[in-house]
Short mmCIF file of C-alpha atoms and ligand atoms in Angstrom, two decimals:
data_model
loop_
_atom_site.label_atom_id
_atom_site.label_comp_id
_atom_site.label_asym_id
_atom_site.label_seq_id
_atom_site.Cartn_x
_atom_site.Cartn_y
_atom_site.Cartn_z
CA UNK A 1 -4.48 -10.77 25.73
CA UNK A 2 -6.56 -9.69 22.76
CA UNK A 3 -9.17 -11.83 20.80
CA UNK A 4 -6.74 -11.54 17.93
CA UNK A 5 -3.83 -13.02 19.83
CA UNK A 6 -6.12 -15.92 20.68
CA UNK A 7 -7.37 -16.21 17.11
CA UNK A 8 -3.85 -15.97 15.46
CA UNK A 9 -2.20 -19.09 16.20
CA UNK A 10 -5.34 -20.91 14.78
CA UNK A 11 -5.40 -18.80 11.61
CA UNK A 12 -1.57 -19.31 11.28
CA UNK A 13 -2.24 -23.11 10.98
CA UNK A 14 -3.90 -22.53 7.76
CA UNK A 15 -1.93 -21.78 4.51
CA UNK A 16 -1.60 -18.06 4.54
CA UNK A 17 -3.82 -17.15 1.59
CA UNK A 18 -6.71 -19.03 2.95
CA UNK A 19 -6.28 -17.18 6.34
CA UNK A 20 -6.29 -14.11 4.14
CA UNK A 21 -9.42 -14.88 2.70
CA UNK A 22 -11.29 -16.00 5.80
CA UNK A 23 -10.24 -12.62 7.29
CA UNK A 24 -11.52 -10.72 4.26
CA UNK A 25 -14.92 -12.92 4.53
CA UNK A 26 -15.17 -11.85 8.29
CA UNK A 27 -14.47 -8.15 7.59
CA UNK A 28 -16.95 -8.28 4.60
CA UNK A 29 -19.47 -9.68 6.90
CA UNK A 30 -18.84 -6.92 9.57
CA UNK A 31 -18.95 -4.17 6.91
CA UNK A 32 -22.37 -5.50 5.50
CA UNK A 33 -24.58 -3.83 8.24
CA UNK A 34 -24.55 -0.49 9.72
CA UNK A 35 -24.80 -1.70 13.27
CA UNK A 36 -21.95 -4.26 13.06
CA UNK A 37 -19.51 -1.67 11.05
CA UNK A 38 -20.47 1.31 13.53
CA UNK A 39 -19.38 -1.22 16.32
CA UNK A 40 -16.10 -1.76 14.76
CA UNK A 41 -15.45 2.08 14.24
CA UNK A 42 -16.45 2.57 17.94
CA UNK A 43 -14.09 -0.10 19.01
CA UNK A 44 -11.28 0.59 16.81
CA UNK A 45 -11.10 4.10 15.67
CA UNK A 46 -8.59 6.22 17.44
CA UNK A 47 -9.01 10.19 16.65
CA UNK A 48 -6.63 12.92 17.65
CA UNK A 49 -6.14 16.30 15.72
CA UNK A 50 -2.36 15.96 16.03
CA UNK A 51 -2.61 13.01 13.76
CA UNK A 52 -4.48 14.79 10.89
CA UNK A 53 -2.55 15.37 7.54
CA UNK A 54 -3.51 17.53 4.94
CA UNK A 55 -2.39 16.19 1.43
CA UNK A 56 -3.48 15.84 -2.12
CA UNK A 57 -6.44 18.23 -1.30
CA UNK A 58 -7.79 16.03 1.44
CA UNK A 59 -7.66 15.62 4.98
CA UNK A 60 -6.28 12.31 6.26
CA UNK A 61 -7.69 11.54 9.97
CA UNK A 62 -4.29 9.78 10.53
CA UNK A 63 -1.23 8.85 8.55
CA UNK A 64 -1.62 5.31 8.93
CA UNK A 65 -2.96 3.58 5.86
CA UNK A 66 -3.54 0.33 4.28
CA UNK A 67 -0.78 -0.66 1.61
CA UNK A 68 -1.86 -1.90 -1.86
CA UNK A 69 -2.70 -5.77 -2.14
CA UNK A 70 -4.64 -6.32 0.94
CA UNK A 71 -8.04 -5.14 -0.61
CA UNK A 72 -7.38 -5.71 -4.44
CA UNK A 73 -11.07 -5.63 -5.46
CA UNK A 74 -12.38 -2.94 -2.88
CA UNK A 75 -14.32 -5.60 -1.07
CA UNK A 76 -13.55 -4.50 2.33
CA UNK A 77 -12.64 -0.78 2.08
CA UNK A 78 -15.38 0.23 4.39
CA UNK A 79 -14.27 -2.36 7.05
CA UNK A 80 -10.66 -1.23 6.79
CA UNK A 81 -11.59 2.42 7.45
CA UNK A 82 -14.01 1.36 10.49
CA UNK A 83 -10.56 -0.15 11.82
CA UNK A 84 -9.12 3.06 12.19
CA UNK A 85 -7.02 3.20 9.39
CA UNK A 86 -6.53 6.74 8.00
CA UNK A 87 -6.49 5.60 4.26
CA UNK A 88 -7.05 2.82 2.11
CA UNK A 89 -5.37 1.88 -1.13
CA UNK A 90 -7.16 -0.51 -3.11
CA UNK A 91 -5.76 -2.68 -6.05
CA UNK A 92 -3.66 -3.35 -7.85
CA UNK A 93 -6.55 -3.42 -10.55
CA UNK A 94 -5.72 -4.44 -14.00
CA UNK A 95 -8.01 -3.86 -16.85
CA UNK A 96 -9.35 -7.27 -16.99
CA UNK A 97 -9.90 -10.28 -14.59
CA UNK A 98 -6.55 -11.83 -14.03
CA UNK A 99 -5.85 -15.31 -12.16
CA UNK A 100 -2.10 -14.67 -10.94
CA UNK A 101 0.36 -17.26 -10.35
CA UNK A 102 -0.41 -20.85 -9.03
CA UNK A 103 -0.94 -21.51 -5.57
CA UNK A 104 0.73 -21.53 -2.86
CA UNK A 105 2.03 -17.97 -3.75
CA UNK A 106 1.94 -16.39 -0.29
CA UNK A 107 3.83 -17.53 2.58
CA UNK A 108 4.68 -16.57 6.25
CA UNK A 109 8.17 -15.97 7.49
CA UNK A 110 6.96 -16.07 11.38
CA UNK A 111 10.67 -15.94 12.73
CA UNK A 112 11.31 -12.99 10.57
CA UNK A 113 8.05 -11.19 10.88
CA UNK A 114 7.78 -11.24 7.21
CA UNK A 115 5.99 -12.59 4.09
CA UNK A 116 6.75 -13.57 0.98
CA UNK A 117 4.33 -13.24 -2.03
CA UNK A 118 4.27 -13.95 -5.48
CA UNK A 119 0.43 -13.59 -6.16
CA UNK A 120 1.09 -11.89 -9.61
CA UNK A 121 -1.54 -9.25 -9.92
CA UNK A 122 -4.60 -11.66 -9.42
CA UNK A 123 -7.55 -9.58 -9.33
CA UNK A 124 -11.11 -9.15 -10.81
CA UNK A 125 -10.53 -6.55 -13.35
CA UNK A 126 -11.62 -2.69 -13.34
CA UNK A 127 -15.27 -3.34 -14.47
CA UNK A 128 -15.96 -5.36 -11.46
CA UNK A 129 -14.27 -2.88 -8.95
CA UNK A 130 -15.84 -0.08 -10.66
CA UNK A 131 -19.22 -1.72 -10.12
CA UNK A 132 -18.28 -2.45 -6.63
CA UNK A 133 -17.12 1.25 -5.95
CA UNK A 134 -20.46 2.41 -7.47
CA UNK A 135 -22.63 0.46 -5.51
CA UNK A 136 -21.08 0.69 -2.07
CA UNK A 137 -19.38 4.16 -2.32
CA UNK A 138 -16.15 4.87 -0.52
CA UNK A 139 -15.75 5.41 3.08
CA UNK A 140 -15.20 8.38 4.77
CA UNK A 141 -11.16 8.35 4.59
CA UNK A 142 -9.28 8.98 1.37
CA UNK A 143 -9.20 6.12 -0.83
CA UNK A 144 -6.12 5.51 -3.42
CA UNK A 145 -6.31 3.22 -6.40
CA UNK A 146 -3.36 1.44 -7.42
CA UNK A 147 -3.36 0.57 -11.18
CA UNK A 148 -1.48 -2.05 -13.01
CA UNK A 149 -0.95 -3.80 -16.39
CA UNK A 150 -1.84 -7.19 -17.72
CA UNK A 151 0.81 -9.90 -17.08
CA UNK A 152 0.79 -10.38 -20.89
CA UNK A 153 0.90 -6.58 -22.17
CA UNK A 154 3.90 -5.64 -24.44
CA UNK A 155 5.36 -2.34 -23.63
CA UNK A 156 2.79 -0.34 -25.72
CA UNK A 157 -0.12 -2.19 -24.34
CA UNK A 158 1.00 -1.69 -20.99
CA UNK A 159 0.35 2.06 -21.59
CA UNK A 160 -2.84 1.47 -23.11
CA UNK A 161 -3.75 -0.48 -19.61
CA UNK A 162 -2.90 2.21 -17.24
CA UNK A 163 -4.73 4.63 -19.41
CA UNK A 164 -7.75 2.55 -19.42
CA UNK A 165 -7.84 1.66 -15.64
CA UNK A 166 -7.17 5.22 -14.71
CA UNK A 167 -9.96 6.37 -17.06
CA UNK A 168 -12.29 3.81 -15.25
CA UNK A 169 -11.38 4.19 -11.78
CA UNK A 170 -9.76 7.62 -11.28
CA UNK A 171 -13.38 9.34 -10.53
CA UNK A 172 -13.48 7.19 -7.53
CA UNK A 173 -10.23 7.68 -6.28
CA UNK A 174 -8.42 10.46 -3.97
CA UNK A 175 -5.24 9.39 -5.57
CA UNK A 176 -4.00 6.95 -8.05
CA UNK A 177 -0.62 4.70 -7.94
CA UNK A 178 1.24 3.82 -10.89
CA UNK A 179 2.64 0.49 -9.77
CA UNK A 180 5.76 -0.28 -11.92
CA UNK A 181 7.83 -2.09 -9.27
CA UNK A 182 6.03 -5.50 -8.49
CA UNK A 183 8.44 -8.19 -8.42
CA UNK A 184 6.45 -10.93 -9.28
CA UNK A 185 4.70 -10.53 -12.52
CA UNK A 186 6.56 -11.53 -15.64
CA UNK A 187 8.98 -9.19 -17.07
CA UNK A 188 8.10 -8.66 -20.41
CA UNK A 189 10.09 -5.37 -20.50
CA UNK A 190 11.99 -2.99 -18.48
CA UNK A 191 9.02 -1.46 -16.62
CA UNK A 192 11.20 0.99 -14.62
CA UNK A 193 12.93 2.30 -18.01
CA UNK A 194 12.77 6.10 -18.04
CA UNK A 195 11.28 6.10 -21.53
CA UNK A 196 8.62 3.74 -20.41
CA UNK A 197 7.84 5.89 -17.41
CA UNK A 198 7.59 8.86 -19.43
CA UNK A 199 5.08 7.40 -21.75
CA UNK A 200 3.00 6.30 -18.83
CA UNK A 201 2.84 9.62 -17.24
CA UNK A 202 2.55 11.69 -20.53
CA UNK A 203 -0.50 9.31 -21.15
CA UNK A 204 -2.18 9.79 -18.02
CA UNK A 205 -1.54 13.68 -17.97
CA UNK A 206 -3.48 13.67 -21.16
CA UNK A 207 -6.27 11.77 -19.53
CA UNK A 208 -6.50 13.54 -16.15
CA UNK A 209 -8.73 16.46 -16.67
CA UNK A 210 -9.87 16.50 -13.07
CA UNK A 211 -6.27 16.67 -11.65
CA UNK A 212 -6.57 13.58 -9.77
CA UNK A 213 -3.03 13.23 -7.84
CA UNK A 214 -0.63 10.84 -9.47
CA UNK A 215 1.83 8.56 -7.59
CA UNK A 216 4.41 6.04 -8.59
CA UNK A 217 5.50 3.21 -6.53
CA UNK A 218 9.01 2.05 -6.38
CA UNK A 219 11.09 -0.82 -5.76
CA UNK A 220 13.47 -0.90 -2.61
CA UNK A 221 16.09 -2.70 -4.86
CA UNK A 222 16.80 0.02 -7.02
CA UNK A 223 20.13 1.43 -7.07
CA UNK A 224 20.24 5.13 -5.71
CA UNK A 225 20.95 6.46 -9.12
CA UNK A 226 17.94 4.92 -10.63
CA UNK A 227 15.86 6.22 -7.64
CA UNK A 228 17.02 9.81 -8.49
CA UNK A 229 16.36 9.26 -12.18
CA UNK A 230 12.94 8.52 -11.50
CA UNK A 231 12.30 11.34 -8.88
CA UNK A 232 13.57 13.63 -11.83
CA UNK A 233 10.87 12.28 -14.10
CA UNK A 234 8.31 12.35 -11.28
CA UNK A 235 9.13 16.19 -10.67
CA UNK A 236 9.36 16.80 -14.72
CA UNK A 237 5.66 15.54 -14.67
CA UNK A 238 4.76 17.30 -11.71
CA UNK A 239 3.56 14.05 -10.18
CA UNK A 240 2.22 14.40 -6.50
CA UNK A 241 4.28 11.70 -4.63
CA UNK A 242 6.10 8.54 -4.37
CA UNK A 243 5.20 5.41 -2.58
CA UNK A 244 8.25 3.98 -0.93
CA UNK A 245 8.55 0.95 -1.48
CA UNK A 246 7.18 -2.29 -2.79
CA UNK A 247 8.56 -5.65 -1.85
CA UNK A 248 11.82 -6.81 -2.25
CA UNK A 249 13.64 -9.63 -4.04
CA UNK A 250 16.47 -9.55 -1.48
CA UNK A 251 16.76 -12.39 1.12
CA UNK A 252 19.39 -11.21 3.48
CA UNK A 253 19.80 -12.84 7.06
CA UNK A 254 16.56 -14.69 7.08
CA UNK A 255 15.71 -17.43 9.50
CA UNK A 256 12.41 -19.03 8.36
CA UNK A 257 12.41 -22.03 6.03
CA UNK A 258 10.16 -20.25 3.48
CA UNK A 259 12.93 -17.80 2.60
CA UNK A 260 13.77 -19.94 -0.20
CA UNK A 261 10.28 -19.18 -1.74
CA UNK A 262 10.43 -16.94 -4.90
CA UNK A 263 8.34 -13.54 -4.78
CA UNK A 264 8.44 -10.42 -2.96
CA UNK A 265 9.52 -10.11 0.61
CA UNK A 266 7.74 -7.68 2.82
CA UNK A 267 7.62 -6.96 6.64
CA UNK A 268 10.34 -6.42 9.07
CA UNK A 269 13.28 -7.36 7.00
CA UNK A 270 12.71 -4.52 4.44
CA UNK A 271 12.11 -1.97 7.06
CA UNK A 272 15.36 -0.35 7.28
CA UNK A 273 15.78 -0.38 3.34
CA UNK A 274 12.48 1.11 2.70
CA UNK A 275 13.04 4.03 5.43
CA UNK A 276 16.65 4.46 3.84
CA UNK A 277 14.73 5.22 0.15
CA UNK A 278 12.21 7.46 1.71
CA UNK A 279 15.37 9.39 3.48
CA UNK A 280 16.93 9.45 0.00
CA UNK A 281 14.13 10.65 -1.97
CA UNK A 282 13.54 13.51 1.07
CA UNK A 283 16.94 14.59 1.01
CA UNK A 284 17.27 14.67 -2.82
CA UNK A 285 14.20 16.98 -3.27
CA UNK A 286 14.98 18.91 0.11
CA UNK A 287 11.38 17.65 1.30
CA UNK A 288 9.67 19.27 -1.48
CA UNK A 289 7.92 16.07 -2.78
CA UNK A 290 5.59 14.30 -0.42
CA UNK A 291 6.45 10.54 0.13
CA UNK A 292 4.17 7.62 1.20
CA UNK A 293 6.51 5.45 3.31
CA UNK A 294 5.93 1.56 3.32
CA UNK A 295 7.70 -1.57 4.23
CA UNK A 296 8.02 -3.04 7.75
CA UNK A 297 5.77 -0.76 9.51
CA UNK A 298 4.06 -2.38 12.39
CA UNK A 299 4.28 -0.09 15.62
CA UNK A 300 4.46 3.54 16.21
CA UNK A 301 8.11 3.55 16.38
CA UNK A 302 8.60 2.02 12.86
CA UNK A 303 5.85 4.48 11.50
CA UNK A 304 7.46 7.45 13.41
CA UNK A 305 10.88 6.71 11.94
CA UNK A 306 9.68 6.86 8.27
CA UNK A 307 7.65 10.05 9.00
CA UNK A 308 10.83 11.58 10.60
CA UNK A 309 12.87 10.22 7.44
CA UNK A 310 10.30 12.33 5.50
CA UNK A 311 7.40 10.32 4.63
CA UNK A 312 3.90 12.38 5.22
CA UNK A 313 2.00 9.20 5.13
CA UNK A 314 2.71 5.60 5.96
CA UNK A 315 1.16 2.35 4.98
CA UNK A 316 1.17 -1.27 6.20
CA UNK A 317 0.41 -4.80 4.90
CA UNK A 318 2.52 -7.32 6.71
CA UNK A 319 2.35 -5.53 10.26
CA UNK A 320 -1.52 -5.78 9.93
CA UNK A 321 -1.23 -9.76 9.32
CA UNK A 322 0.64 -10.06 12.36
CA UNK A 323 -0.75 -7.31 14.33
CA UNK A 324 -4.67 -7.72 13.85
CA UNK A 325 -7.50 -5.49 13.76
CA UNK A 326 -6.14 -3.15 16.74
CA UNK A 327 -2.96 -2.41 14.80
CA UNK A 328 -3.81 1.20 13.60
CA UNK A 329 -5.20 2.12 16.83
CA UNK A 330 -2.35 0.98 18.55
CA UNK A 331 0.10 2.79 16.09
CA UNK A 332 -1.84 5.87 16.11
CA UNK A 333 -2.08 5.93 19.87
CA UNK A 334 1.60 5.54 20.11
CA UNK A 335 2.27 8.13 17.50
CA UNK A 336 0.56 10.87 19.69
CA UNK A 337 2.60 10.00 22.40
CA UNK A 338 5.83 10.21 20.58
CA UNK A 339 4.75 13.67 19.13
CA UNK A 340 4.24 14.84 22.85
CA UNK A 341 7.30 13.29 23.91
CA UNK A 342 9.28 15.15 21.34
CA UNK A 343 7.24 18.67 21.30
CA UNK A 344 5.81 18.56 17.83
CA UNK A 345 2.17 19.57 17.61
CA UNK A 346 1.45 17.31 14.65
CA UNK A 347 2.42 14.66 12.44
CA UNK A 348 3.20 17.30 9.68
CA UNK A 349 5.54 19.06 12.32
CA UNK A 350 7.80 15.93 12.53
CA UNK A 351 7.82 15.02 8.82
CA UNK A 352 11.70 15.06 7.92
CA UNK A 353 12.60 15.97 11.38
CA UNK A 354 15.65 13.52 11.26
CA UNK A 355 17.02 15.29 7.78
CA UNK A 356 20.05 17.15 8.14
C1 FMN B 401 0.22 -10.51 -0.37
C2 FMN B 401 0.66 -9.30 -0.82
C3 FMN B 401 0.10 -8.68 -1.84
C4 FMN B 401 0.53 -7.53 -2.46
N1 FMN B 401 -0.07 -6.72 -3.35
C5 FMN B 401 0.35 -5.65 -3.78
C6 FMN B 401 -0.32 -5.14 -5.04
O1 FMN B 401 -1.20 -5.67 -5.64
N2 FMN B 401 -0.04 -3.93 -5.52
C7 FMN B 401 1.09 -3.27 -5.02
O2 FMN B 401 1.36 -2.03 -5.31
N3 FMN B 401 1.85 -3.74 -3.76
C8 FMN B 401 1.45 -4.95 -3.40
N4 FMN B 401 2.10 -5.51 -2.34
C9 FMN B 401 2.91 -4.66 -1.44
C10 FMN B 401 2.46 -3.83 -0.31
O3 FMN B 401 1.80 -3.03 -0.85
C11 FMN B 401 3.71 -3.31 0.51
O4 FMN B 401 4.37 -2.41 -0.53
C12 FMN B 401 4.85 -4.12 0.91
O5 FMN B 401 4.11 -5.18 1.38
C13 FMN B 401 5.51 -3.62 2.05
O6 FMN B 401 4.94 -3.36 2.93
P1 FMN B 401 4.71 -4.06 4.22
O7 FMN B 401 6.04 -4.47 4.81
O8 FMN B 401 4.11 -3.34 5.32
O9 FMN B 401 4.04 -5.42 3.97
C14 FMN B 401 1.77 -6.68 -1.66
C15 FMN B 401 1.94 -7.26 -0.69
C16 FMN B 401 1.77 -8.52 -0.16
C17 FMN B 401 2.36 -8.95 1.43
#
């Protein structure tokens, strides 16, 4: 029995957001001194050469990252790296601070191993995040910065929002993700329209003298034709990758009472759908476009399924909440066993193994 399996029932008696804040406070405490941070690395990191992935001109020590939303303001990035994650995506960061939606806005669906959130881009804004990254530095694993617009922004203001956050934070980023797929921010206009996407990418291209890899994060709810339209745009602008997927508005076959809450569904129930999106993109691009697979990853088998469907990297949020601090280590150790079982020398050899 792990410590977390004893603490979890207690933490789960608290409202989900309060438990999250407590967890983050603990991680902040642990990362604040060198000995505690080192002890965390020692206990939780799992290293193996077969797990290394070379992508975006970086070496990822393993393919299992923390998805956006967990560390919105770059407060616990070092602790997450010490917990053995191969990369950490901070954000979504907006230009100015934003309170997000009213609480409660985060719900556990325990029977479904899922969560629903309607946080609504709450965050401290890019200046606070920049100051923190300057002060604390970034950890020894790649860090992605996920960028978004203010909830109140019009279509043209949104373009300027992305430009400003990109300009401020890309110097700290190993990659930047444009998040146009949040299902719980007000819909002032169609964020996924091809014209809007083109304007964003044109603007960022003009701003990107340092050639920071740019990715776009998509919804699991888009029909296949819109996904392919987006992939065409991604390829036309020579973007580096697609993050598939964000949370879902669907509510199929859920058991938990909280299934009625509005917001984005994450965790187990979206696993297959997001893996299917990974596979569609990989097939459509003949494996030429790297994909970051996210949605319902909570075990080596679920991470491996996304990798075999075409993902070069995977991320998780909900699986970490349910699995606790040893999640990355458990998944990475299991991945090495799966690679050995199937005769692959590395993760990179297994990417897309299930494609025709
Ligand atoms: C509470 C919460 C907040 C999130 N916030 C963001 C966010 O700010 N930006 C973003 O791109 N995705 C956000 N996500 C989506 C996750 O990054 C991820 O795409 C989604 O949860 C599916 O992965 P999972 O099943 O492993 O949780 C959030 C998810 C949760 C549960």
